[in-house]
Each structure stands twice: as structure tokens, then as C-alpha cells.
Coordinates of C-alpha atoms in Angstrom, one line a residue:
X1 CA 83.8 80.2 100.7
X2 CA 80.6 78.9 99.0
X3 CA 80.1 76.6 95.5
X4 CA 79.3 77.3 92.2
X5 CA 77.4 75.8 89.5
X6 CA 77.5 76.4 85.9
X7 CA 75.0 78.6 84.2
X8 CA 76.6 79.2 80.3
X9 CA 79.2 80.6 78.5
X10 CA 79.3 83.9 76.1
X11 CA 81.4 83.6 73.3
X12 CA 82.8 87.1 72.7
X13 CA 85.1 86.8 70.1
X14 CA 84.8 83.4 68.5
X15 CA 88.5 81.4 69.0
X16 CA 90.0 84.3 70.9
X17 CA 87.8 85.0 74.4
X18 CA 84.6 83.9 76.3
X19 CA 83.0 84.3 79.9
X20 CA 81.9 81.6 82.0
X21 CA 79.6 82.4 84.0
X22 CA 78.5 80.6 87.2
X23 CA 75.9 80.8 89.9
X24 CA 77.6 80.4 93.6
X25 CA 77.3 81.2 97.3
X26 CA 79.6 83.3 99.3
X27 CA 80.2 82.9 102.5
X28 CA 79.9 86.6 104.1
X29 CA 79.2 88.4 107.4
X30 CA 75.5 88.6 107.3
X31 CA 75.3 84.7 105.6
X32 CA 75.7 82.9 102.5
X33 CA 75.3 86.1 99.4
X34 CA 73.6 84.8 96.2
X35 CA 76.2 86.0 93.4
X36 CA 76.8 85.5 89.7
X37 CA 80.5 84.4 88.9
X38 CA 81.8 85.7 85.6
X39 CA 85.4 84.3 84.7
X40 CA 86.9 85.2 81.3
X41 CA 88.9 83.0 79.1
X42 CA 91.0 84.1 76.4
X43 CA 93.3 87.5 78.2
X44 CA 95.8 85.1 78.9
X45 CA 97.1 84.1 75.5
X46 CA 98.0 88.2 75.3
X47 CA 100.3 87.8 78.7
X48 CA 97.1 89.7 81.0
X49 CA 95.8 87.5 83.7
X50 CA 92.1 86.3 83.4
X51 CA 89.8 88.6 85.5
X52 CA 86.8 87.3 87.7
X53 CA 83.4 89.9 87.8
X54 CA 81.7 88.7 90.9
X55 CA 78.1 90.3 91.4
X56 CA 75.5 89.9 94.5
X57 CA 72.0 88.8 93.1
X58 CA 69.6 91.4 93.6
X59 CA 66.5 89.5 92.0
X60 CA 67.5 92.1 89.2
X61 CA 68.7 90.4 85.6
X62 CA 71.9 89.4 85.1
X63 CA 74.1 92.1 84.5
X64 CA 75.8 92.8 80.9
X65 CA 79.2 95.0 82.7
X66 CA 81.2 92.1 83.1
X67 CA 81.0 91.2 79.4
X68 CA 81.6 94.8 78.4
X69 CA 84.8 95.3 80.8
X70 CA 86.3 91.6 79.0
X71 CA 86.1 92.8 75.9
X72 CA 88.2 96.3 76.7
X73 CA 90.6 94.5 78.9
X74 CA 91.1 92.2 75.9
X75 CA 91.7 95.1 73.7
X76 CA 94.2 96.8 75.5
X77 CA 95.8 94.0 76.5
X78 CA 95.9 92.7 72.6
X79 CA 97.8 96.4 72.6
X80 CA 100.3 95.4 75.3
X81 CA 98.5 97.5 77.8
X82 CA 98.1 95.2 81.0
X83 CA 96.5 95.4 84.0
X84 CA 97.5 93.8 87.7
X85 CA 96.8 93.8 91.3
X86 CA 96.8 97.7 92.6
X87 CA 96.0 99.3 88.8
X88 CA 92.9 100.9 88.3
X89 CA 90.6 101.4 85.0
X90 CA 88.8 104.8 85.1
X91 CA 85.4 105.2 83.1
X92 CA 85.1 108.3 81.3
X93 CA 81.3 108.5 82.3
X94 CA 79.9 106.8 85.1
X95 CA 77.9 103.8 85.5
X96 CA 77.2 100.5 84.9
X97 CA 73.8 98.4 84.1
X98 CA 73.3 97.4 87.3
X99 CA 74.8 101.0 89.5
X100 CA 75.2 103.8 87.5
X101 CA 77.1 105.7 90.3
X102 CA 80.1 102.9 88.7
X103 CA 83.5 105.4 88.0
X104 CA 86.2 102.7 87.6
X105 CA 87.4 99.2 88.8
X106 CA 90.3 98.6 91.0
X107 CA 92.2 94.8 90.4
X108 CA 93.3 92.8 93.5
X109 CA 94.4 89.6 94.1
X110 CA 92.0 86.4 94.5
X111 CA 90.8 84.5 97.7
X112 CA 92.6 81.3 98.5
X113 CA 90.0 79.2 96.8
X114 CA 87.6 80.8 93.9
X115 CA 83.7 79.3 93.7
X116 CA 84.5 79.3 89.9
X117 CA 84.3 75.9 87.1
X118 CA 87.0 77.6 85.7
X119 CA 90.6 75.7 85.4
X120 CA 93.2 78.8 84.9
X121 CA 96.9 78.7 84.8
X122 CA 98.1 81.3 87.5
X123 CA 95.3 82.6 90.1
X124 CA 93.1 85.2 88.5
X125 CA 92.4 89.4 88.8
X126 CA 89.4 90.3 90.7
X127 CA 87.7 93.5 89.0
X128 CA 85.9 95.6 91.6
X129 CA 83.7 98.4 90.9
X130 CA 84.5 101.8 92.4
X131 CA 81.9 104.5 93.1
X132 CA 82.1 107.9 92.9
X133 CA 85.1 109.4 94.8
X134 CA 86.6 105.9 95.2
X135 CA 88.2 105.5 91.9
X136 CA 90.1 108.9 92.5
X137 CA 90.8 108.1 95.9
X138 CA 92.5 105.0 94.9
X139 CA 94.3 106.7 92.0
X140 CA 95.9 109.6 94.5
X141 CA 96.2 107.5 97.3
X142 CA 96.5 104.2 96.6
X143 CA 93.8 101.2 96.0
X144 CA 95.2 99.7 100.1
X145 CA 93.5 102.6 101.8
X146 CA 90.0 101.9 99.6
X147 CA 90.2 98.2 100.0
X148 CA 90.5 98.3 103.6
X149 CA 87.6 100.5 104.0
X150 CA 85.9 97.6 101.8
X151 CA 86.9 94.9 104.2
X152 CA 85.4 97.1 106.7
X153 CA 82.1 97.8 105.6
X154 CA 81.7 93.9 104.3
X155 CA 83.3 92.7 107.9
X156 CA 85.6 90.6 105.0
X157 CA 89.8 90.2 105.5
X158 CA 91.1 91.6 104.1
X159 CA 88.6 93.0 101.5
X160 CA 85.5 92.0 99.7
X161 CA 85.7 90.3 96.2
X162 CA 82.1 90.9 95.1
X163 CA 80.1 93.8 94.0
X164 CA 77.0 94.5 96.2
X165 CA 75.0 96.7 93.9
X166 CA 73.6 99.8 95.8
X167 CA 76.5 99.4 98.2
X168 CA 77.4 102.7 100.3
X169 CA 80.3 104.6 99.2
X170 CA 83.2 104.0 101.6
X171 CA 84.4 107.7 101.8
X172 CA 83.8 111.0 100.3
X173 CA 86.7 112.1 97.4
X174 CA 86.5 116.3 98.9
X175 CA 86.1 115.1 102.9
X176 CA 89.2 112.4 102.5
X177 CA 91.2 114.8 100.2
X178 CA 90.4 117.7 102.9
X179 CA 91.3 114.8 106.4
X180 CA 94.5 112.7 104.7
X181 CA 98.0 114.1 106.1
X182 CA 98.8 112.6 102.6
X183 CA 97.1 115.4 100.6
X184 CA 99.7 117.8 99.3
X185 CA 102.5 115.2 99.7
X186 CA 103.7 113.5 96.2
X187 CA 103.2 110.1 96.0
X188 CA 104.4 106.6 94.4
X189 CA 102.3 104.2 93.9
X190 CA 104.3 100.8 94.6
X191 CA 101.6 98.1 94.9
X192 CA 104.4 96.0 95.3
X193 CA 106.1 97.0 98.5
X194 CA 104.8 95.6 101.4
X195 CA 105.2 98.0 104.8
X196 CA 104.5 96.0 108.3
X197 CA 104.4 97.6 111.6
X198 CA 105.1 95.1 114.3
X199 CA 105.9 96.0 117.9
X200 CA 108.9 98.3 117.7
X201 CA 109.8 97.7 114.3
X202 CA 108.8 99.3 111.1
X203 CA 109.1 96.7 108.2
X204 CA 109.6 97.3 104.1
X205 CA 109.9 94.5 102.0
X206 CA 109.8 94.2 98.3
X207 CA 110.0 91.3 95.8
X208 CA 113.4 90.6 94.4
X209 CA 112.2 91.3 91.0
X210 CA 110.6 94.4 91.7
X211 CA 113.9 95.9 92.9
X212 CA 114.5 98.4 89.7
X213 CA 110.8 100.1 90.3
X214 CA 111.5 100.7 94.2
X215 CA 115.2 102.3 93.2
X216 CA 113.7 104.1 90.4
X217 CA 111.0 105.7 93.0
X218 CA 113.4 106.2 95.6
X219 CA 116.5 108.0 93.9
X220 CA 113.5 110.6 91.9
X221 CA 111.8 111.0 95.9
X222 CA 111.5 114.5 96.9
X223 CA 112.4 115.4 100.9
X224 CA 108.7 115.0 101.8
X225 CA 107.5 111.8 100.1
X226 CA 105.0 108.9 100.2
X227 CA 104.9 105.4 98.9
X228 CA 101.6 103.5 98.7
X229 CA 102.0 100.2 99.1
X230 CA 100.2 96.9 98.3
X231 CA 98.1 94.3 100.7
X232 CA 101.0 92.7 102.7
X233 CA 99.0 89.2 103.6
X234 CA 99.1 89.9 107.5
X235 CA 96.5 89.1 109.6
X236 CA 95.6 93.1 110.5
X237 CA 95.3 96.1 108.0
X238 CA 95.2 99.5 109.3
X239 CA 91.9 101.2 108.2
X240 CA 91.3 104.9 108.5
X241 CA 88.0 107.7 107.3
X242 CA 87.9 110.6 108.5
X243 CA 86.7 111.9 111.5
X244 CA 88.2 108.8 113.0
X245 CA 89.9 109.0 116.6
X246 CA 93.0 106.9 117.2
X247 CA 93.9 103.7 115.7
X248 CA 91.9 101.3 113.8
X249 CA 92.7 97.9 112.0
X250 CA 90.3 95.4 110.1
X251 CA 91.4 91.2 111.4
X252 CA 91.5 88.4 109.9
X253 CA 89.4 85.2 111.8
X254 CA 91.9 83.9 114.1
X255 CA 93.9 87.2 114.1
X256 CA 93.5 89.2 116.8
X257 CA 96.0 88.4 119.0
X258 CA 98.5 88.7 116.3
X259 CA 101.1 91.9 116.0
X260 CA 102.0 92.4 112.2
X261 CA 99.6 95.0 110.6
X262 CA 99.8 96.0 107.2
X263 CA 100.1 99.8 106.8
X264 CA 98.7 101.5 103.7
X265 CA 101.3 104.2 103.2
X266 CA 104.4 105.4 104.1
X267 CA 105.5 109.0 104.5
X268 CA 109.0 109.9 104.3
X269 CA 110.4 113.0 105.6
X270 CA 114.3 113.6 105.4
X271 CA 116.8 116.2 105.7
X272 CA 116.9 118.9 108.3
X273 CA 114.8 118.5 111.1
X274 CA 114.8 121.8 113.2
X275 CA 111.5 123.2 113.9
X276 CA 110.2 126.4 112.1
X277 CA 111.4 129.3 113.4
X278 CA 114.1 127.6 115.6
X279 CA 117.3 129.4 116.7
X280 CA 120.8 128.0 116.4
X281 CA 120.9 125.8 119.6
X282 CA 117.3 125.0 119.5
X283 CA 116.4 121.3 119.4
X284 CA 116.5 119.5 117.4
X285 CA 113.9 116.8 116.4
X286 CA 115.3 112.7 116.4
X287 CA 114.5 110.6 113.9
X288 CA 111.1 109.2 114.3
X289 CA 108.3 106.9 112.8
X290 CA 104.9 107.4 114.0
X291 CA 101.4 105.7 113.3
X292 CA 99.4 108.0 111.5
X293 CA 96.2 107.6 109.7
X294 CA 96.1 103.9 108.1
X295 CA 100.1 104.3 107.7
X296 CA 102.8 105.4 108.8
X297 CA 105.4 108.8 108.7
X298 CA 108.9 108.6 108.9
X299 CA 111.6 111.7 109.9
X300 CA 114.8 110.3 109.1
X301 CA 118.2 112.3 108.3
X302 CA 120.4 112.9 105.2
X303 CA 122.8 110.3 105.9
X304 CA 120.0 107.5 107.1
X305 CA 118.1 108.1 103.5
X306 CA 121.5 107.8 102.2
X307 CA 121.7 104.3 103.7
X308 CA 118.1 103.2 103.0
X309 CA 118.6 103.8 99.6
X310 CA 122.0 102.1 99.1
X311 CA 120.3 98.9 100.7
X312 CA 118.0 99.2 98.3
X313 CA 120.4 99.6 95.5
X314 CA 122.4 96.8 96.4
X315 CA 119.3 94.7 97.2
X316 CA 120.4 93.9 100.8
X317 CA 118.5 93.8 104.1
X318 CA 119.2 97.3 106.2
X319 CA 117.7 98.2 109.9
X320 CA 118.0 101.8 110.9
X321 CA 117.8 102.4 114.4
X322 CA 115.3 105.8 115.4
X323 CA 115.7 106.8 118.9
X324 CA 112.7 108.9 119.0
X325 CA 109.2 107.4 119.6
X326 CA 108.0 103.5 120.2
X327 CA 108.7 102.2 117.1
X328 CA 112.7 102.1 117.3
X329 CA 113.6 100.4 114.0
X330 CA 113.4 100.6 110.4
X331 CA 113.8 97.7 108.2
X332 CA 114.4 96.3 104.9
X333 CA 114.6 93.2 103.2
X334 CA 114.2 91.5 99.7
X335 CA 111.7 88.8 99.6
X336 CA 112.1 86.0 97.1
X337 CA 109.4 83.4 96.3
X338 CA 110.4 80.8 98.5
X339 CA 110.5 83.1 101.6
X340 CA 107.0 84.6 101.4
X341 CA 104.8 85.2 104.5
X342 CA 102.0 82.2 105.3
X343 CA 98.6 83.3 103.4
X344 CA 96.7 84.6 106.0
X345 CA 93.2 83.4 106.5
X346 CA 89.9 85.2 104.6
X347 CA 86.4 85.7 105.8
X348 CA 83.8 87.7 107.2
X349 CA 83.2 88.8 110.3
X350 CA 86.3 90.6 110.8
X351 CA 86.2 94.1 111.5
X352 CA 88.4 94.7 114.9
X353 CA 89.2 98.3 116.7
X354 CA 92.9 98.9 118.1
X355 CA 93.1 100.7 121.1
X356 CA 93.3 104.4 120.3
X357 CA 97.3 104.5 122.2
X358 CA 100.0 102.4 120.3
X359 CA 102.9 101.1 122.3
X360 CA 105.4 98.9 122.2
X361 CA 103.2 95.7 120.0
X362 CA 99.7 95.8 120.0
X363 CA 97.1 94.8 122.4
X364 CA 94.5 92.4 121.9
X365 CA 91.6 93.2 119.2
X366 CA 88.1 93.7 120.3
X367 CA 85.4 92.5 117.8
X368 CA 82.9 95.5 116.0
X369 CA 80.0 95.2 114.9
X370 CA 80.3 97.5 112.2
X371 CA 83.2 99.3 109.9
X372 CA 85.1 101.8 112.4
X373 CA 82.9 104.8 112.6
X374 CA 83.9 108.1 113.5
X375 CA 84.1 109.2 116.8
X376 CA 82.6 112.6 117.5
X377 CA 85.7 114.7 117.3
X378 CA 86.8 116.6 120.6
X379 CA 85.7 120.1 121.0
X380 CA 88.4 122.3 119.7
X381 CA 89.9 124.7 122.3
X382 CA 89.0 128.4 121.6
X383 CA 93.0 129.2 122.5
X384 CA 93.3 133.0 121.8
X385 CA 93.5 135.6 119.1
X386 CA 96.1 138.4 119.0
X387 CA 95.9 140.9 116.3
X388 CA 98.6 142.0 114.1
X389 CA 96.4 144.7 112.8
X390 CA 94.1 147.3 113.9
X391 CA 90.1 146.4 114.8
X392 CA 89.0 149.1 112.3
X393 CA 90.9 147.4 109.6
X394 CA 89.9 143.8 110.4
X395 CA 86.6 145.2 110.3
X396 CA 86.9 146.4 107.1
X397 CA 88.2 143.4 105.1
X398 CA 85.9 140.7 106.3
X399 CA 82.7 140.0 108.8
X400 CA 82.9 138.2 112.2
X401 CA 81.2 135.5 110.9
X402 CA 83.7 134.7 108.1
X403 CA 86.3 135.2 110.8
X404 CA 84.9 133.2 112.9
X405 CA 84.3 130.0 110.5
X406 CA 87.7 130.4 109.2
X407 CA 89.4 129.9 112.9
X408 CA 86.6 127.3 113.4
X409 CA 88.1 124.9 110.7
X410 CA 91.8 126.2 111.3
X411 CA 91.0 124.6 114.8
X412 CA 89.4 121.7 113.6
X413 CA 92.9 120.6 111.7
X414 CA 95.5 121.0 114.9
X415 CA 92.5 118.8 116.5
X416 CA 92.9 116.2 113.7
X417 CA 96.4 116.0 113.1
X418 CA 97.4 116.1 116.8
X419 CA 94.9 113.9 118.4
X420 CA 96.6 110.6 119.2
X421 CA 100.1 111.7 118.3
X422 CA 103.1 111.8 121.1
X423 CA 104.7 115.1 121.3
X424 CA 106.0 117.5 124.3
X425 CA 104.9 120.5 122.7
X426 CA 102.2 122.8 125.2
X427 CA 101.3 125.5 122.7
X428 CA 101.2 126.4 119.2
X429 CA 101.2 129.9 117.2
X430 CA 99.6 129.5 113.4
X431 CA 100.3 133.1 112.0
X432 CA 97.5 134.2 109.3
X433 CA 97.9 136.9 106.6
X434 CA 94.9 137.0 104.4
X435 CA 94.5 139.1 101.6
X436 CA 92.1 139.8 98.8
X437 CA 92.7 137.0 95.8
X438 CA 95.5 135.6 97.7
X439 CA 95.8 132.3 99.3
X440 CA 96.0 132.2 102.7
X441 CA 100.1 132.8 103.9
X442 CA 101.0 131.0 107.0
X443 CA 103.7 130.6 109.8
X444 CA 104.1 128.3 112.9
X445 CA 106.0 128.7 115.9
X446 CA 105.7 126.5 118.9
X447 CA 106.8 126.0 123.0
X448 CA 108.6 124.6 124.6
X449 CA 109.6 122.1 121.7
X450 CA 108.5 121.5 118.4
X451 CA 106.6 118.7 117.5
X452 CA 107.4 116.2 115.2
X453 CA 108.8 117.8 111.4
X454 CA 106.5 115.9 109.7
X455 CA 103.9 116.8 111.4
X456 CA 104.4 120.1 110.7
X457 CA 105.2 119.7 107.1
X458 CA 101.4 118.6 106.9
X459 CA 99.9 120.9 109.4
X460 CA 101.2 123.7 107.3
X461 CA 99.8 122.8 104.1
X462 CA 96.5 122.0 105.0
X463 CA 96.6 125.3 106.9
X464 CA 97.8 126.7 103.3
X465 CA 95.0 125.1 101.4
X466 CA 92.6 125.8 103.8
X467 CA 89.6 128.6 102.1
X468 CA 90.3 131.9 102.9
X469 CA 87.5 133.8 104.2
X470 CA 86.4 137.0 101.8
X471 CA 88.9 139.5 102.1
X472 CA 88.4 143.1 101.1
X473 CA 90.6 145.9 100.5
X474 CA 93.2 145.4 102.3
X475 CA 95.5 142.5 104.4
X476 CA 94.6 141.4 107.5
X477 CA 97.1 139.5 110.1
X478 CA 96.5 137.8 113.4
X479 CA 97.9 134.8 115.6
X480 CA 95.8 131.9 116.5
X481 CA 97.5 130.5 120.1
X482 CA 96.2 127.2 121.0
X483 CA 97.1 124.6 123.8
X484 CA 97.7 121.3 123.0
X485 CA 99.8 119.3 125.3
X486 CA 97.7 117.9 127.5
X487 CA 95.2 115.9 125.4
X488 CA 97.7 114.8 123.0
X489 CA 100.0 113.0 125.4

């Protein structure tokens, strides 16, 4: 982890809150990191845990930000307005004194041990900056998925707790908002539940205390929702960007033969399952959970919500079985504090790849050298186009090219969505209808089974969001037929 030695102490407000600030080493992937150690003292007398501000050295002077950001915290929290692990501040103009691309700071949990001179009462906040997109990305989508991409670009488990000024954004707010599945889905943001895929099973598990805000989330839950949970302490995270093909998790040292990875959301699809478009006697799809993304997306019925939730309710364990897909269980306990998981071990040098096809567990890890990168996506199949109105009037309401770019990127997001998932369906039909200053209408049909619901929940509104090329005049409508079934099984 590194030392520290003391440098000084500001006195902010005299009796009621000072920084001390140190000068330590911490231990990282590349070497020991020069860094400047700022730990307030004074927040907790107002019920908000002290924070820690901890800044690489640049050879630049010591920055002024973590003096600022004390003295709000201790405002608002003087005002009752606190702050924990998974919350987020957002600046209403960006920057900082030493990165002015700065939009907000995202609180997590501290390492094991802390470098700090500091004696505190209960373990500290770490304040991270955000840049650009991140801060909204975190606020949508949940701080897991941004940390994780942290841990992966510092090769830390399971994230970085230092600032590296002039860092690289981890992800692009329009590009992730365009890839996620989790896009158009409503969303919870439960920092407090903890979801764990191992082997076959799918875990939830929540603090006894937090019971009331997981009820409260789950009886307000519309059919297609998603939770985003908190770091669950095990020794793989799921990380996802996107462009990314198949599975990825970051490890901690000494972790990769282990079978518990954190996920960093969880979808939830319920009621009626039949495919779009599906006759009475069609199949039906099972219940299902599927590895998606850095998460995970559930189908289940009516009646197994109905039991989910009453566990939750009564704050008793639950496992519903799913017969469709490798993971065959869904589970869900309380957790009290003598029953919490082992800490899991922190430090660099642990970014791992999963094999792109998940089974039953998870094979062994193979070390990278660098965050997962994205793997050139597979050419789309051209499929076929048929027309559901005339040449001359296609002609008419846009250009080939706009045509063209439009069933370019429709292409692009079947690729996306179905690469890596298991499904028996050979072919699908998107239906179009475009018209001028209308957004783009869609249908989906597909042979000889659909695939999984919740997959196309999602497919359809990306398609849905998706710009429409320009449109004059009149409506246009045509069927884009593309095959599928052999690269995604």
C-alpha cells in the first residue's frame, strides 16, 4: 500500500473542520505513485463520514480542490445532506485546479489499510474525480459500471483510489448511452445490493438494515426494470465499454481461479413472455438469466416476481429455479454484519479477460496487459431488403446513402446485442416505417423461435431510438431480414 508522512494541516473553519494533509507512496501497477493524501477532520461531528482526496504528484503545486470540496461537504452535511459510498456530487461547471475536464466526484469505500496519519472513528469516503461523461454515466447507470472501468485502466482491484490528473476518460457519455442494453430501461440505484454470479447461480443479497429501500424499489418496479448495485467484495467484477466482444472481468491478486464475480446491474424482465408477433400455441420463452454487458438480465414470470418480492418483504432467503439457460437459480438472502463475505485482497496488476462463452462456473483468468479493449466488431451480415413500398417512392423520400447508413447502424445493433448471447433463433425481420418528423416506428418478427424477451425488449428500443434518416414527403416502409443463428450459438 505505500507510507505517508506528514506535510501540515489547514484549518478551515477554526474548532469545527481541518485537512491533514500527507505525502505517501502507493503501491500501483506501473510502481510506487508519488501522491498527496488529504484527510478531513471535522464532517463527522455532523453524522457524514470523513472523506480522503488522494492526488498523483505531477511536479505541479499542490492542488487547492480538496480543500474546496471539504468545505461544501461540510456545509451540506451541517444541512443534514450526507453523502456515502455509491452517491455522486455533480459540478455545475467543470473543472478543478489541477484538470478542468473535473464534472463531479463519485464516493466509494476505502482500501483495507489507508497511507494516512489520520486516527478516524469508522473507515473513511474516498472522493474521486469524474471527467466528462463519467459523472452522468455514473448518475444513469450506476457508479459499479464506472469504477470497474477505473480498476481497469489503473490494473487496481477493484478500483483506483487516487486521482491521476490528465487521466484518460474511461468511456464516452453518447457512445455508452448509444451500446448499454440499459439505455431506455428505468433504473434504481441500490448501492447497497450486492448481485454475484457464481457457476449456475445468480445471487442478491442485501444488508438487513437496508431491507425497507430494496422493498420500496421493488413494489414501485415497472415490468422491465434494472437495479444497479454496489461493489460486492469478490475477487472478480464484470467490466464492460463498448465495442467489447464477450465477457470481461477485472481480478483481484490471487483471484483468478476464483468463481464469484460481482455484476454491476441487474435487469429484470417479468410478465408475459411470448415473442412479438406470436400466435396462440407459439412458444413460449422460459424463464431465464443471462450475462449481458457487465450484468446480468433476468426473464422471470408473474408468479416468480410475486415470490421474489414476498422474500424480500418478509426478509427471508428465496431461490427460484429457471430452467432456461446455464445459470439455473436465482437467489436471495439477508446479510447481517457478522455474516459478511472475507475482504477480498486490493492491488494492481489486476486486469484479467473471461473467456468470451460462459458456462456452467468460470474458467480460469488470463492476465492483460491492459484495460479490456474492444475487439474489432464482426462484419455485419448484409441479410436482405424487401420493400413495402414502391422504388419511385423510396426514391422520393430519401437518398441511397441515407438509406444505406441507416441499415448500416440498424445492423450494427442486432450485431451487438446478439453476439455472445445463447438463443435458437436463425433469422430476424425488423420492420421500418419512416416518416417525415416522426421517429422511426418498428416491428420484429423472428424464425423458428424467438429469442430471449428481454432481449427483445432492448433490441426494440434502441431500434426505436435509433436517427431516422431524412425523410421527405411521404412514408416509406421496408423489412430488414438478417441471419443470425449461426454466430450467436
Amino acid at each position: 500500500m505505500g507510507s505517508a508522512l506528514p506535510v501540515g494541516r489547514e484549518i478551515l473553519i477554526p474548532g469545527e473542520l481541518s485537512v491533514a494533509i500527507d505525502e505517501g507512496g502507493i503501491r500501483t501497477a506501473g510502481g510506487m505513485l508519488p501522491a498527496l493524501l488529504y484527510t478531513t477532520d471535522g464532517l463527522e461531528r455532523h453524522g457524514q463520514r470523513e472523506m480522503v482526496f488522494a492526488v498523483a504528484r505531477t511536479g505541479a503545486p499542490a492542488p487547492g480542490f480538496p480543500l474546496t470540496m471539504a468545505r461544501t461537504v461540510h456545509r451540506f452535511a451541517a444541512e443534514g445532506r450526507l453523502v456515502d459510498a455509491g452517491d455522486v456530487s455533480v459540478f455545475g461547471r467543470p473543472g478543478v485546479d489541477v484538470d478542468e475536464r473535473v464534472t463531479g466526484f463519485v464516493y466509494a469505500d476505502p482500501p483495507a489499510a489507508l497511507p494516512s496519519t489520520v486516527d478516524l472513528p469508522r473507515p473513511p469516503l474516498i472522493a474521486l474525480p469524474l471527467l466528462g461523461g463519467e459523472t452522468a454515466i455514473v448518475q444513469r447507470f450506476g457508479h459499479a459500471r464506472v469504477l470497474a472501468l477505473l480498476g481497469a485502466q489503473e490494473r487496481y482491484y477493484p478500483h483506483p483510489w487516487w486521482f491521476r490528473p490528465g487521466r484518460a476518460p474511461v468511456l464516452s457519455d453518447a457512445e455508452f448511452r448509444a451500446a448499454t442494453m440499459l439505455s431506455r430501461a428505468p433504473a434504481y440505484n441500490l448501492p447497497f445490493l450486492h448481485v454475484v454470479h457464481d457457476g449456475d447461480r445468480l445471487e442478491l443479497s442485501v444488508p438487513a438494515e437496508e431491507l425497507p429501500g430494496l422493498r420500496e424499489a421493488m413494489r414501485e418496479a415497472p415490468e422491465v426494470c434494472a437495479y444497479l448495485p454496489g461493489l460486492a467484495g469478490t475477487p472478480k467484477t464484470y467490466v464492460w465499454s463498448p465495442g467489447q466482444s464477450g465477457p470481461a472481468a477485472i481480478v483481484a491478486p490471487g483471484g483468478e481461479r476464483a468463481t464469484r464475480l460481482a455484476c454491476n446491474f441487474l435487469l429484470i424482465v417479468r410478465g408475459s413472455a411470448a415473442r412479438p408477433g406470436a400466435a396462440p400455441g407459439d412458444p413460449v420463452q422460459q424463464p431465464t438469466a443471462r450475462q449481458v454487458e457487465d450484468g446480468f438480465a433476468v426473464l422471470l414470470t408473474g408468479a416468480m416476481h410475486a415470490r421474489l418480492l414476498q422474500a424480500v418483504e418478509a426478509g427471508r432467503p428465496v431461490e427460484i429455479g429457471l430452467p432456461g439457460g446455464a445459470v439455473r437459480a436465482l437467489a436471495f438472502r439477508v446479510t447481517h454484519p457478522s455474516a459478511e463475505d472475507a475482504e477480498v485482497p486490493e492491488g494492481p496488476d489486476a486486469v484479467n479477460a473471461l473467456s468470451p462463452t460462459l458456462l456452467n462456473g468460470v474458467p480460469a483468468a488470463t492476465t492483460m496487459a491492459a484495460p479490456p479493449a474492444a475487439a474489432p466488431a464482426p462484419s455485419p451480415r448484409p441479410g436482405r431488403i424487401v420493400l413495402l413500398t414502391s422504388e419511385e417512392q423510396l426514391r422520393q423520400a430519401t437518398t441511397p446513402a441515407e438509406l444505406s447508413d441507416f441499415l448500416d447502424r440498424a445492423r450494427r445493433v442486432v450485431e451487438r446485442l446478439f453476439t455472445g448471447v445463447r438463443h435458437h433463433t436463425e433469422e430476424l425481420m425488423v420492420e421500418f416505417r419512416l416518416a417525415p418528423n416522426r421517429p422511426v416506428a418498428v416491428r420484429i418478427m423472428a424464425r423458428p423461435v424467438a429469442p430471449p424477451r428481454e432481449l427483445l425488449v432492448v433490441l426494440e428500443r434502441q431500434l426505436e431510438a435509433l436517427p431516422p434518416p431524412v425523410i421527405h414527403y411521404t412514408e416509406v416502409a421496408f423489412q430488414l431480414h438478417l441471419p443470425i443463428g449461426p454466430a450467436a450459438n
